[in-house]
PDB file of C-alpha atoms in Angstrom:
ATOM      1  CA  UNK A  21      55.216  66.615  -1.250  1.00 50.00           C
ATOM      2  CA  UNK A  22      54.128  69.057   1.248  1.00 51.00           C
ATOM      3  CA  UNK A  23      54.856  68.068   4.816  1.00 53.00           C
ATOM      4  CA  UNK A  24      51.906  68.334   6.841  1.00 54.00           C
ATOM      5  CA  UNK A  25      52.414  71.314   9.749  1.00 52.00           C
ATOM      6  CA  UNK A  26      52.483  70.839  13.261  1.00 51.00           C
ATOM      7  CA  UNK A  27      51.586  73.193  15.649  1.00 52.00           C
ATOM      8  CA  UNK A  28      53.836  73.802  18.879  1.00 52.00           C
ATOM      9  CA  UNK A  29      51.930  74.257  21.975  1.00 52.00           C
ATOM     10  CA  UNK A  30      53.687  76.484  24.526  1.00 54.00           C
ATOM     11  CA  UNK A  31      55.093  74.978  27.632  1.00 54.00           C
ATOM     12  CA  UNK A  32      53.533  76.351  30.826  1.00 51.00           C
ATOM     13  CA  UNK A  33      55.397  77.879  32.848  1.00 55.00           C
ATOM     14  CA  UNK A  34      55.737  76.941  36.703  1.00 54.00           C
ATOM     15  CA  UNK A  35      53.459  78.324  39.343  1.00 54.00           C
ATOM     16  CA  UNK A  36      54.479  81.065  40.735  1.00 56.00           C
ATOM     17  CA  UNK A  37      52.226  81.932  44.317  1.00 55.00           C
ATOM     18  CA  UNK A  38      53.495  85.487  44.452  1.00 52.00           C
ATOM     19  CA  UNK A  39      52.170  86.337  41.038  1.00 54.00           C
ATOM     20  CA  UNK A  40      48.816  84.445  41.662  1.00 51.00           C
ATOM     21  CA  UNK A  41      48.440  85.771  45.558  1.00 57.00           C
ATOM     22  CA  UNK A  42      50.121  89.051  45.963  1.00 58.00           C
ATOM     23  CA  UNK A  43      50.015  88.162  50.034  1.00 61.00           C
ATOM     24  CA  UNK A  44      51.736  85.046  49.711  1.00 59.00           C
ATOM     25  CA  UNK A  45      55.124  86.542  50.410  1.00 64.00           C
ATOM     26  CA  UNK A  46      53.811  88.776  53.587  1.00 64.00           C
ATOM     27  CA  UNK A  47      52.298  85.232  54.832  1.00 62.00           C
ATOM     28  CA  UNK A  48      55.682  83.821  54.067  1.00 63.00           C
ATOM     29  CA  UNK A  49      57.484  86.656  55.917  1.00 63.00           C
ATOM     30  CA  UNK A  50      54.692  86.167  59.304  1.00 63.00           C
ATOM     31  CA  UNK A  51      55.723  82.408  59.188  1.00 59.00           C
ATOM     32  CA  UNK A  52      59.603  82.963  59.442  1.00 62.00           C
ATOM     33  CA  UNK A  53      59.063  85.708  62.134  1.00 60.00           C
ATOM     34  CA  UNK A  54      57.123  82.950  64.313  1.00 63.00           C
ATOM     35  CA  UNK A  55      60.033  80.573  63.586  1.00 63.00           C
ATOM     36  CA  UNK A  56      62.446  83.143  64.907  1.00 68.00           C
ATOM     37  CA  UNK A  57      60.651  83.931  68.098  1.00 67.00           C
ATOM     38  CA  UNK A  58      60.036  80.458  68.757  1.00 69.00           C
ATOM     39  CA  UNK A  59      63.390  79.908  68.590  1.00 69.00           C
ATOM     40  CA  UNK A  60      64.581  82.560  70.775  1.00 65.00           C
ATOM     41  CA  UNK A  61      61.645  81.194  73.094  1.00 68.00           C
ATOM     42  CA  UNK A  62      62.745  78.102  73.518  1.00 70.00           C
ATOM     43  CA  UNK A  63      66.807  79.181  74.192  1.00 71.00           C
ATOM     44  CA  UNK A  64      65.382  81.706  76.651  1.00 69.00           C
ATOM     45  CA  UNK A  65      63.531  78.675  78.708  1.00 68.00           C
ATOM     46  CA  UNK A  66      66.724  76.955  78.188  1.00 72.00           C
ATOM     47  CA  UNK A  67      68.608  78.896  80.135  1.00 72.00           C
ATOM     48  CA  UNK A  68      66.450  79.778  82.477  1.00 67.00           C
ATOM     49  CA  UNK A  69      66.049  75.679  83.323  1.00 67.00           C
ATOM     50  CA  UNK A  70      69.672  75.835  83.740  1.00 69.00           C
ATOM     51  CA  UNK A  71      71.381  72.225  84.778  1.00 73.00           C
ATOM     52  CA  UNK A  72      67.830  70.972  85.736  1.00 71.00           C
ATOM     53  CA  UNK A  73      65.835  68.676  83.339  1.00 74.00           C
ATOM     54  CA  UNK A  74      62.381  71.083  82.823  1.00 74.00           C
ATOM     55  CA  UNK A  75      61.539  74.327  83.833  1.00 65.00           C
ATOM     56  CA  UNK A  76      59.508  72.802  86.552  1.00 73.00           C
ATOM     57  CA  UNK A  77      62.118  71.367  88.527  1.00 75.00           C
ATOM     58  CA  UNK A  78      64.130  74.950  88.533  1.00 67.00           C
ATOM     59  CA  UNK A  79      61.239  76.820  89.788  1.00 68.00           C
ATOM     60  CA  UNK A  80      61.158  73.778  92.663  1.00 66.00           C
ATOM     61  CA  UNK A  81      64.800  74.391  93.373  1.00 65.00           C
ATOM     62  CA  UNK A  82      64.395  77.872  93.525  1.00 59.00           C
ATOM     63  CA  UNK A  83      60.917  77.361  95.789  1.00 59.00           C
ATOM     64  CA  UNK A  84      63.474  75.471  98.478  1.00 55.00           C
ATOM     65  CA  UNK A  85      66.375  77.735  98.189  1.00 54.00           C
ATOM     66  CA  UNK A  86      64.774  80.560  99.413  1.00 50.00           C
ATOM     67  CA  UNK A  87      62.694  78.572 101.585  1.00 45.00           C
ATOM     68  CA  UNK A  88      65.904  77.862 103.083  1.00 46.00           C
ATOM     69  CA  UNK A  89      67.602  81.250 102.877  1.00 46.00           C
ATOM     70  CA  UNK A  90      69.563  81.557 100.184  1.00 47.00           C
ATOM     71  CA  UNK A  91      67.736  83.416  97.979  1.00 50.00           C
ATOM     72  CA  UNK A  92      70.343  84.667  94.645  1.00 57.00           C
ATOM     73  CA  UNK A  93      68.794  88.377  95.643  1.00 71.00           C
ATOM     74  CA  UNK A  94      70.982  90.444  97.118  1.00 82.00           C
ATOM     75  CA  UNK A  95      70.265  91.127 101.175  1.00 90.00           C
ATOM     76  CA  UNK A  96      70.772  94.043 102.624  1.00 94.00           C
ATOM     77  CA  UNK A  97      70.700  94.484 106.654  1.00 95.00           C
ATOM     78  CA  UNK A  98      72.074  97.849 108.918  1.00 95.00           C
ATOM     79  CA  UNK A  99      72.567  98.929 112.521  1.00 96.00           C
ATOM     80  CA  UNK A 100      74.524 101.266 114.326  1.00 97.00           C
ATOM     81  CA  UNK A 101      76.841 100.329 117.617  1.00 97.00           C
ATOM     82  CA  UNK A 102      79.060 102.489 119.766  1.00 97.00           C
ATOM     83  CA  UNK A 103      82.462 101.565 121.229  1.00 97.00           C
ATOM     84  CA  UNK A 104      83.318 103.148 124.206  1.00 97.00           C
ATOM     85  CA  UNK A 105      87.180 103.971 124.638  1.00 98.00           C
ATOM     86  CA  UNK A 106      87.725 104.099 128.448  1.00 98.00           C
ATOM     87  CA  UNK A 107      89.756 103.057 131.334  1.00 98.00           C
ATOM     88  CA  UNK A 108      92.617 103.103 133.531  1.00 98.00           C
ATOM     89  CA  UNK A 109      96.080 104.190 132.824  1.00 98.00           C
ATOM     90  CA  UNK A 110      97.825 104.155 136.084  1.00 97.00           C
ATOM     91  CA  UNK A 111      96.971 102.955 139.503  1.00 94.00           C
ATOM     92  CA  UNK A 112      93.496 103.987 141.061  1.00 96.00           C
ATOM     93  CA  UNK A 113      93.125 100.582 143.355  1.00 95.00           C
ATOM     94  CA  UNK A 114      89.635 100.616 145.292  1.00 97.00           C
ATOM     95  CA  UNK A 115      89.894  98.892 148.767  1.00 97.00           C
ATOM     96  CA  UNK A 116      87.402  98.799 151.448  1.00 97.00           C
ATOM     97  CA  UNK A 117      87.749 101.685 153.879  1.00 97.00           C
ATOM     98  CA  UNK A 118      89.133 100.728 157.460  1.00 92.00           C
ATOM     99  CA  UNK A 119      87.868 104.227 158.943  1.00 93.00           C
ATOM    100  CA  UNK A 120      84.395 104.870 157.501  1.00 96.00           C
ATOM    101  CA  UNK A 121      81.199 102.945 157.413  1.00 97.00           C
ATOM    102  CA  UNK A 122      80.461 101.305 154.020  1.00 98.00           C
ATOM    103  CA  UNK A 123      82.907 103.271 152.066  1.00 98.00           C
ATOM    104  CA  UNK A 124      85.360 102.593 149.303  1.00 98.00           C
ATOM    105  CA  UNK A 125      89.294 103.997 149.006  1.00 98.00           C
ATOM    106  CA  UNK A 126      91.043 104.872 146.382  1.00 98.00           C
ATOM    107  CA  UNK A 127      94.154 105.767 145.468  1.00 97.00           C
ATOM    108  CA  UNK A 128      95.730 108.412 142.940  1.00 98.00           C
ATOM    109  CA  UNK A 129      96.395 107.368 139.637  1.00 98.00           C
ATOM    110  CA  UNK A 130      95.326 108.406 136.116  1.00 98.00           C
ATOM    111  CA  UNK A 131      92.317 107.447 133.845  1.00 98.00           C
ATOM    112  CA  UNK A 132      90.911 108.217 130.365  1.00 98.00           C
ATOM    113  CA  UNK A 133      87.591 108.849 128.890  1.00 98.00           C
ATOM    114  CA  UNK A 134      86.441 110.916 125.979  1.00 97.00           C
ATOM    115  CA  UNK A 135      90.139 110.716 124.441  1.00 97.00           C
ATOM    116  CA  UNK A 136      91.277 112.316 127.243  1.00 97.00           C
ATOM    117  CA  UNK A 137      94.051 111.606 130.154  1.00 98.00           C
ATOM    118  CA  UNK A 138      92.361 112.636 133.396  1.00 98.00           C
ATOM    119  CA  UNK A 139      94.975 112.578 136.910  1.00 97.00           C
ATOM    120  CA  UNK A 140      92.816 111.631 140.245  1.00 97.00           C
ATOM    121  CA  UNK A 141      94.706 111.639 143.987  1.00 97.00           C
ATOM    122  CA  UNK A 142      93.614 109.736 146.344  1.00 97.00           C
ATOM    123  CA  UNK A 143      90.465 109.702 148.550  1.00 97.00           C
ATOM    124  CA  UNK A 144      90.197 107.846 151.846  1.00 96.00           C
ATOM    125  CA  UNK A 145      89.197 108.113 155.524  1.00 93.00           C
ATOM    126  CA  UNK A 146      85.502 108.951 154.740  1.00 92.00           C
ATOM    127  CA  UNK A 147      86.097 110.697 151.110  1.00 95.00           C
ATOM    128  CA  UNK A 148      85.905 107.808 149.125  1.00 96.00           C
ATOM    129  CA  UNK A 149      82.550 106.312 147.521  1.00 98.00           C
ATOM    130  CA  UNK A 150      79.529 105.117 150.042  1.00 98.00           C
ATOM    131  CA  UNK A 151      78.340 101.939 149.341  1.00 98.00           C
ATOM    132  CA  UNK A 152      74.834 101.436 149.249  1.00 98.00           C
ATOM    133  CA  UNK A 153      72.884  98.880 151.847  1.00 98.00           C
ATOM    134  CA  UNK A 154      70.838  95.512 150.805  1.00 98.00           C
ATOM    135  CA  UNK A 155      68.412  95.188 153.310  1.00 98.00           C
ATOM    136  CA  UNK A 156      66.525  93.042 150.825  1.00 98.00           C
ATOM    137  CA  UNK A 157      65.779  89.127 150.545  1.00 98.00           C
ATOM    138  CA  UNK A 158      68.127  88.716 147.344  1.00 98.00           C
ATOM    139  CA  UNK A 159      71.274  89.259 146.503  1.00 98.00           C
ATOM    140  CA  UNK A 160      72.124  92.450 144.437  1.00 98.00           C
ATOM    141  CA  UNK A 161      75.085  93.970 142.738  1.00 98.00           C
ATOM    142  CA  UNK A 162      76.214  97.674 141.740  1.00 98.00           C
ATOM    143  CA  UNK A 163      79.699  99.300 140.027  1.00 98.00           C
ATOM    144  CA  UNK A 164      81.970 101.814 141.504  1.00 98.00           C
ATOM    145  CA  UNK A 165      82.723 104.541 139.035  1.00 98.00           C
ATOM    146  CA  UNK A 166      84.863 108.001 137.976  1.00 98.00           C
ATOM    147  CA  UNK A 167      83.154 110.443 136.248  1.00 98.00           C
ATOM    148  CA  UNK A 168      83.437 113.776 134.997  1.00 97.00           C
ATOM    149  CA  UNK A 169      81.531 116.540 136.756  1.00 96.00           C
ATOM    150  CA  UNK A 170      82.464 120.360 135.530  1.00 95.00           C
ATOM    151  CA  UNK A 171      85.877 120.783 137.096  1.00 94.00           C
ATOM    152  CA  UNK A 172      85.968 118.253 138.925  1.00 96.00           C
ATOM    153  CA  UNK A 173      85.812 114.111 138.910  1.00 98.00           C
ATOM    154  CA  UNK A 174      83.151 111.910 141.140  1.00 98.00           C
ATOM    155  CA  UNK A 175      83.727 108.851 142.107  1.00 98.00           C
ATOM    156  CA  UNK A 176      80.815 106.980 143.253  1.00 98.00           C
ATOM    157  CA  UNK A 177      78.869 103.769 143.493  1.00 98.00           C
ATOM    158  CA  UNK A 178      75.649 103.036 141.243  1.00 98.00           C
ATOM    159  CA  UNK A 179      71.831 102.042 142.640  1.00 98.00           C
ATOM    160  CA  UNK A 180      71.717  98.603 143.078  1.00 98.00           C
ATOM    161  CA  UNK A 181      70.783  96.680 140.501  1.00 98.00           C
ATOM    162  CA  UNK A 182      72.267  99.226 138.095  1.00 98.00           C
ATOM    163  CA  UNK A 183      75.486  99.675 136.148  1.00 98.00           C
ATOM    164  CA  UNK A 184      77.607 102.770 136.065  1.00 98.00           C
ATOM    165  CA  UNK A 185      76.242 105.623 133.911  1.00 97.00           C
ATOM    166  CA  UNK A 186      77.185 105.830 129.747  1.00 95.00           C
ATOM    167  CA  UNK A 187      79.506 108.864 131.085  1.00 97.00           C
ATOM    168  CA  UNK A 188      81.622 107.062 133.295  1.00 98.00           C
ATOM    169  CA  UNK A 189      84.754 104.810 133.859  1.00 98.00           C
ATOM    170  CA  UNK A 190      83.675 101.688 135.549  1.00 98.00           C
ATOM    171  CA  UNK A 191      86.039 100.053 138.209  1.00 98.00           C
ATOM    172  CA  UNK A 192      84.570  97.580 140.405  1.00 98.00           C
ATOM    173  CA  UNK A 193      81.602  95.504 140.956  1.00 98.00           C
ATOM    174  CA  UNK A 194      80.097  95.021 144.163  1.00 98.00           C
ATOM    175  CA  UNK A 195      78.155  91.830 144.998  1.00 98.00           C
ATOM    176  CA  UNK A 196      76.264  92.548 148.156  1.00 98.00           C
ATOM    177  CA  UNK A 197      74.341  90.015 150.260  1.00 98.00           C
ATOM    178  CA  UNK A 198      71.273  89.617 151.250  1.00 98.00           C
ATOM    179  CA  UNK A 199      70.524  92.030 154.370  1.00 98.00           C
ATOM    180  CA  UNK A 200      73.880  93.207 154.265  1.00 98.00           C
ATOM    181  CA  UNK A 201      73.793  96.651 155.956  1.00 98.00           C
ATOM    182  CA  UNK A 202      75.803  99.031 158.370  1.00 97.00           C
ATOM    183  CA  UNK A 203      74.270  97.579 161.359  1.00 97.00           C
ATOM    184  CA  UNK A 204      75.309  93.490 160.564  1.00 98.00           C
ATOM    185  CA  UNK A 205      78.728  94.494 157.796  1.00 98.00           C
ATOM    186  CA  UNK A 206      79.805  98.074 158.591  1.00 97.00           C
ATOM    187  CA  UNK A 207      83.525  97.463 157.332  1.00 97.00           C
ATOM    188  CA  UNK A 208      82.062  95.475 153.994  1.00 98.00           C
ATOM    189  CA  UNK A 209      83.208  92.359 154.863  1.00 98.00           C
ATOM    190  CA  UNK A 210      80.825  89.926 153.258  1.00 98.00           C
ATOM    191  CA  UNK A 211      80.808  92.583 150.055  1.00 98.00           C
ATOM    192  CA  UNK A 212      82.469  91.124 147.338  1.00 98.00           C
ATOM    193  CA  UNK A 213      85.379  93.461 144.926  1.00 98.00           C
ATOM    194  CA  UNK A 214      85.503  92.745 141.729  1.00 98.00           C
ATOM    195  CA  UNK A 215      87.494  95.091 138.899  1.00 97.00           C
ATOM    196  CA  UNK A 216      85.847  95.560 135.735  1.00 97.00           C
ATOM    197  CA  UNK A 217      87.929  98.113 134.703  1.00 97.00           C
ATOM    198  CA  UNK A 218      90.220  97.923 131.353  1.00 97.00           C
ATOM    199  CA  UNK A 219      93.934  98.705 131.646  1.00 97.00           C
ATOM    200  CA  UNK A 220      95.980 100.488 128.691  1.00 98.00           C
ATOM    201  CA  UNK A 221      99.096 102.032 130.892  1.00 97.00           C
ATOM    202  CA  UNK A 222     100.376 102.656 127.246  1.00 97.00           C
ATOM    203  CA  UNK A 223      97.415 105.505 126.201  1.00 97.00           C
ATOM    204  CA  UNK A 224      97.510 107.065 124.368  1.00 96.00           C
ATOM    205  CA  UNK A 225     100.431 105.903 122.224  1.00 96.00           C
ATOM    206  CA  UNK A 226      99.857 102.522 122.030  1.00 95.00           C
ATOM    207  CA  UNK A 227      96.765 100.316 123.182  1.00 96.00           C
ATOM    208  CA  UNK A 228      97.183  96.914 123.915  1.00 96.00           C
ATOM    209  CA  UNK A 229      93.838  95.939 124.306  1.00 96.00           C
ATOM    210  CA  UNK A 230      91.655  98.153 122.197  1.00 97.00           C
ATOM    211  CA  UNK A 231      87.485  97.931 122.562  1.00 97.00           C
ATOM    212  CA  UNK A 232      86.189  95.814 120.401  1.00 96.00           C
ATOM    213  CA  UNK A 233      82.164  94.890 120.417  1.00 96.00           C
ATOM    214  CA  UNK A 234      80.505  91.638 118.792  1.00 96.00           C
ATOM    215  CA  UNK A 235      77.745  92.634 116.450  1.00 97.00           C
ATOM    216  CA  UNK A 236      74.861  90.212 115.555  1.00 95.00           C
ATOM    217  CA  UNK A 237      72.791  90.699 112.386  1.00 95.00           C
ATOM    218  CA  UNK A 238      69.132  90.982 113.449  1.00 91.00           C
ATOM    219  CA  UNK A 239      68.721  88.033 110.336  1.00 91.00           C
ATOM    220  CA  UNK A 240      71.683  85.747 109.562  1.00 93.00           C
ATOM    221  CA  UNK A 241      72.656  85.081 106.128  1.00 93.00           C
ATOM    222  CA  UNK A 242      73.488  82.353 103.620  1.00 91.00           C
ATOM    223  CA  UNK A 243      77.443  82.325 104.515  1.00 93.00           C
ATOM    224  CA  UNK A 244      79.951  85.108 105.210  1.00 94.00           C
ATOM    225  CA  UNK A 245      80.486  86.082 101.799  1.00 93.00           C
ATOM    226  CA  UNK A 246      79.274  89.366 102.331  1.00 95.00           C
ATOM    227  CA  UNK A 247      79.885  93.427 102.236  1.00 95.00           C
ATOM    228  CA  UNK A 248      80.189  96.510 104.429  1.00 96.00           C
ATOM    229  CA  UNK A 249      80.068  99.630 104.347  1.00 96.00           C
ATOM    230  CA  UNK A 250      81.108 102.203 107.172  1.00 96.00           C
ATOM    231  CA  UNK A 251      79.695 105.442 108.350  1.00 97.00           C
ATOM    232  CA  UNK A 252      81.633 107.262 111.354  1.00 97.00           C
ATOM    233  CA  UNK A 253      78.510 109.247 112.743  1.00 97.00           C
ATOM    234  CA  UNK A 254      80.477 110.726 115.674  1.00 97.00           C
ATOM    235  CA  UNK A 255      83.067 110.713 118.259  1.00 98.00           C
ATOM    236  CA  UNK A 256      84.719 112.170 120.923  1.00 97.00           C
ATOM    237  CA  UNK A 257      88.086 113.308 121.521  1.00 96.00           C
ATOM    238  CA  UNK A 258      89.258 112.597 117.987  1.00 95.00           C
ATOM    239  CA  UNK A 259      88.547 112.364 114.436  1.00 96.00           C
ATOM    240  CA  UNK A 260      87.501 108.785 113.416  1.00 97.00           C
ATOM    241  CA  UNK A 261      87.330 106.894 109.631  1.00 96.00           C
ATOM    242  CA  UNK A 262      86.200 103.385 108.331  1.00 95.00           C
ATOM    243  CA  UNK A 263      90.291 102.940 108.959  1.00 96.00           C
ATOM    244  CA  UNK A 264      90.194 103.146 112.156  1.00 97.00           C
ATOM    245  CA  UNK A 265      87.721 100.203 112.328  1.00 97.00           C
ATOM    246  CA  UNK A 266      88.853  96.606 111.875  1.00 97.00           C
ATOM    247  CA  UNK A 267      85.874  94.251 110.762  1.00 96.00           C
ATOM    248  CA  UNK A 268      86.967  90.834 112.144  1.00 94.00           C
ATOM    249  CA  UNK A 269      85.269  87.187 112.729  1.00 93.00           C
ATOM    250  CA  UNK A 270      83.149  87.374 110.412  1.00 95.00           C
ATOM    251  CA  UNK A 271      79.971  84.939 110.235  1.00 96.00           C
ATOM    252  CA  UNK A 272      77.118  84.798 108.747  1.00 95.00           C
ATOM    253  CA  UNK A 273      75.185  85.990 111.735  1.00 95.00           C
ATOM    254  CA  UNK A 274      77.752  88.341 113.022  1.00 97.00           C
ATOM    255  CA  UNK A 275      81.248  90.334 113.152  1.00 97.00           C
ATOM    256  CA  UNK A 276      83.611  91.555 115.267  1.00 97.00           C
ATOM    257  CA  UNK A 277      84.302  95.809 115.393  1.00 94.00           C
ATOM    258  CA  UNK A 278      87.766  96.652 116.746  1.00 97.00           C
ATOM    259  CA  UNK A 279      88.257 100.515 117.107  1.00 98.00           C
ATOM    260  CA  UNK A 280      91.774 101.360 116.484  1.00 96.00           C
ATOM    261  CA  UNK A 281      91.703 105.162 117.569  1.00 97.00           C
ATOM    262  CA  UNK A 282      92.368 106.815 121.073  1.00 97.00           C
ATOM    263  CA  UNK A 283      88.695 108.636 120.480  1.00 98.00           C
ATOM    264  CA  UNK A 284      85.842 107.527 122.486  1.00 98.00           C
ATOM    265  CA  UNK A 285      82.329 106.822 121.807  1.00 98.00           C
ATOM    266  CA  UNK A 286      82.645 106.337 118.287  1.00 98.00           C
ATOM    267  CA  UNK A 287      79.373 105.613 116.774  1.00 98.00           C
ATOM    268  CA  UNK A 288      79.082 103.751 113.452  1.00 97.00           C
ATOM    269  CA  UNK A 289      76.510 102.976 111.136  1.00 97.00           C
ATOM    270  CA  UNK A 290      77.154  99.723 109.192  1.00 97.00           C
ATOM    271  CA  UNK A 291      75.482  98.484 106.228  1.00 97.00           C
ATOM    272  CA  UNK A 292      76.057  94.473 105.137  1.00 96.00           C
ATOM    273  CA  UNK A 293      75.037  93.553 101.629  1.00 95.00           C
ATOM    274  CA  UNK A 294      75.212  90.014 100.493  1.00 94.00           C
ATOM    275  CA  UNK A 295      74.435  89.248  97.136  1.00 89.00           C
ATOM    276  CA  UNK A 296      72.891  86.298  97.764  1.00 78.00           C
ATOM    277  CA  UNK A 297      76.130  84.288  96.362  1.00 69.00           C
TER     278      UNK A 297
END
């Protein structure tokens, strides 16, 4: 007996989209690449929110720290200041003339000034430095001074009201009264001495109380956590470096310049960066 045939049908095979839609893998490919840059997205907000719970909230803090000054940017702030390197090395007392109206004595001795040692004598009985009447209502002050002049070496009082020039030594100040002139204080009785000079009887191999200047930054900053940099624009009597500058007390508003050199009127340029840290 014949068995009866059976036909097989074929199994269909699965679907496959790529042979159906020839764009299915590009849309496939577009669809990972926005997974990927979502991803990096979202890390990149991360971080940027740092310890704080949204994104919001950082851009607050941030809002209040530089509100507040302390801004993560760096700062940058610069000035210039000049120390002067002057004094007196040896003797040079001012007194009040006993034989001359309204003049000053003074004795021989030595100064410096422009890196220099300079040797004075003695000036009295006339030859000393005239001091200037108040015949005004208030009481007004002025400085007795040395000073270079060609060859030879002034010494003088200022205006009143006025300090000694930027060229000179100063040595005293002079508090005169009100109305106090030759006709009521001829002998400068009532006029008042007081030194202002600075002392190194060690120049130039040692000084013992070197100029220093306090420097205030025009806009103070977070904390002192901060750099400088040093320019030397010029100076007399010697040749001057950042290393010849100690940068001391140091604020955030300010520092302290010591000038370690025997040079005078050493100029310097100063530049303070803080990186806002």
């Amino acid at each position: 007996m014949t068995r009866p045939h059976h036909s097989i049908s074929p199994i269909a095979p699965d679907a496959v989209p790529a042979v159906w839609n020839p764009r299915y893998r590009e849309i496939d490919e577009n669809f990972a690449g926005i997974d990927t840059r979502m991803l990096a997205r979202e890390n990149e907000i991360s971080q940027a929110r740092g310890s704080k719970g949204s994104l919001d909230e950082r851009l607050d803090d941030l809002d209040s720290r530089v509100g507040s000054g302390a801004s993560a940017y760096p700062r940058v702030q610069r000035g210039e200041v000049i120390l002067y390197n002057r004094g007196v090395k040896s003797r040079l007392s001012v007194t009040k003339s006993s034989s001359a109206s309204r003049s000053l004595d003074i004795l021989a001795g030595t100064f410096f000034i422009g890196g220099r040692l300079y040797r004075m004598g003695s000036r009295t009985n006339g030859n000393g430095a005239s001091v200037p009447p108040n015949p005004g209502g208030t009481e007004q002050t002025c400085e007795a001074y040395l000073r270079i002049n060609g060859d030879g070496i002034d010494f003088q009082c200022s205006p009143l009201g006025q300090s000694a020039p930027a060229d000179a030594v100063p040595l005293w100040r002079l508090t005169i009264p009100a109305g106090n002139t030759a006709t009521n204080d001829a002998n400068l009785t009532n006029v008042t001495l007081t030194d202002i000079y600075r002392f190194e009887w060690n120049f130039p191999v040692l000084l013992d109380n070197p100029p220093s200047t306090l420097v205030s930054l025009p806009v103070p900053l977070p904390n002192a956590n901060w750099h400088i940099d040093l320019d030397v624009v010029e100076a007399q009597g010697g040749t001057v470096g950042p290393e010849h500058l100690i940068v001391a007390a140091r604020a955030s508003n300010g520092f302290r310049f010591t000038l370690v050199h025997t040079a005078d009127a050493v100029k310097v340029r100063y530049t303070v960066t803080h990186m806002g840290v």
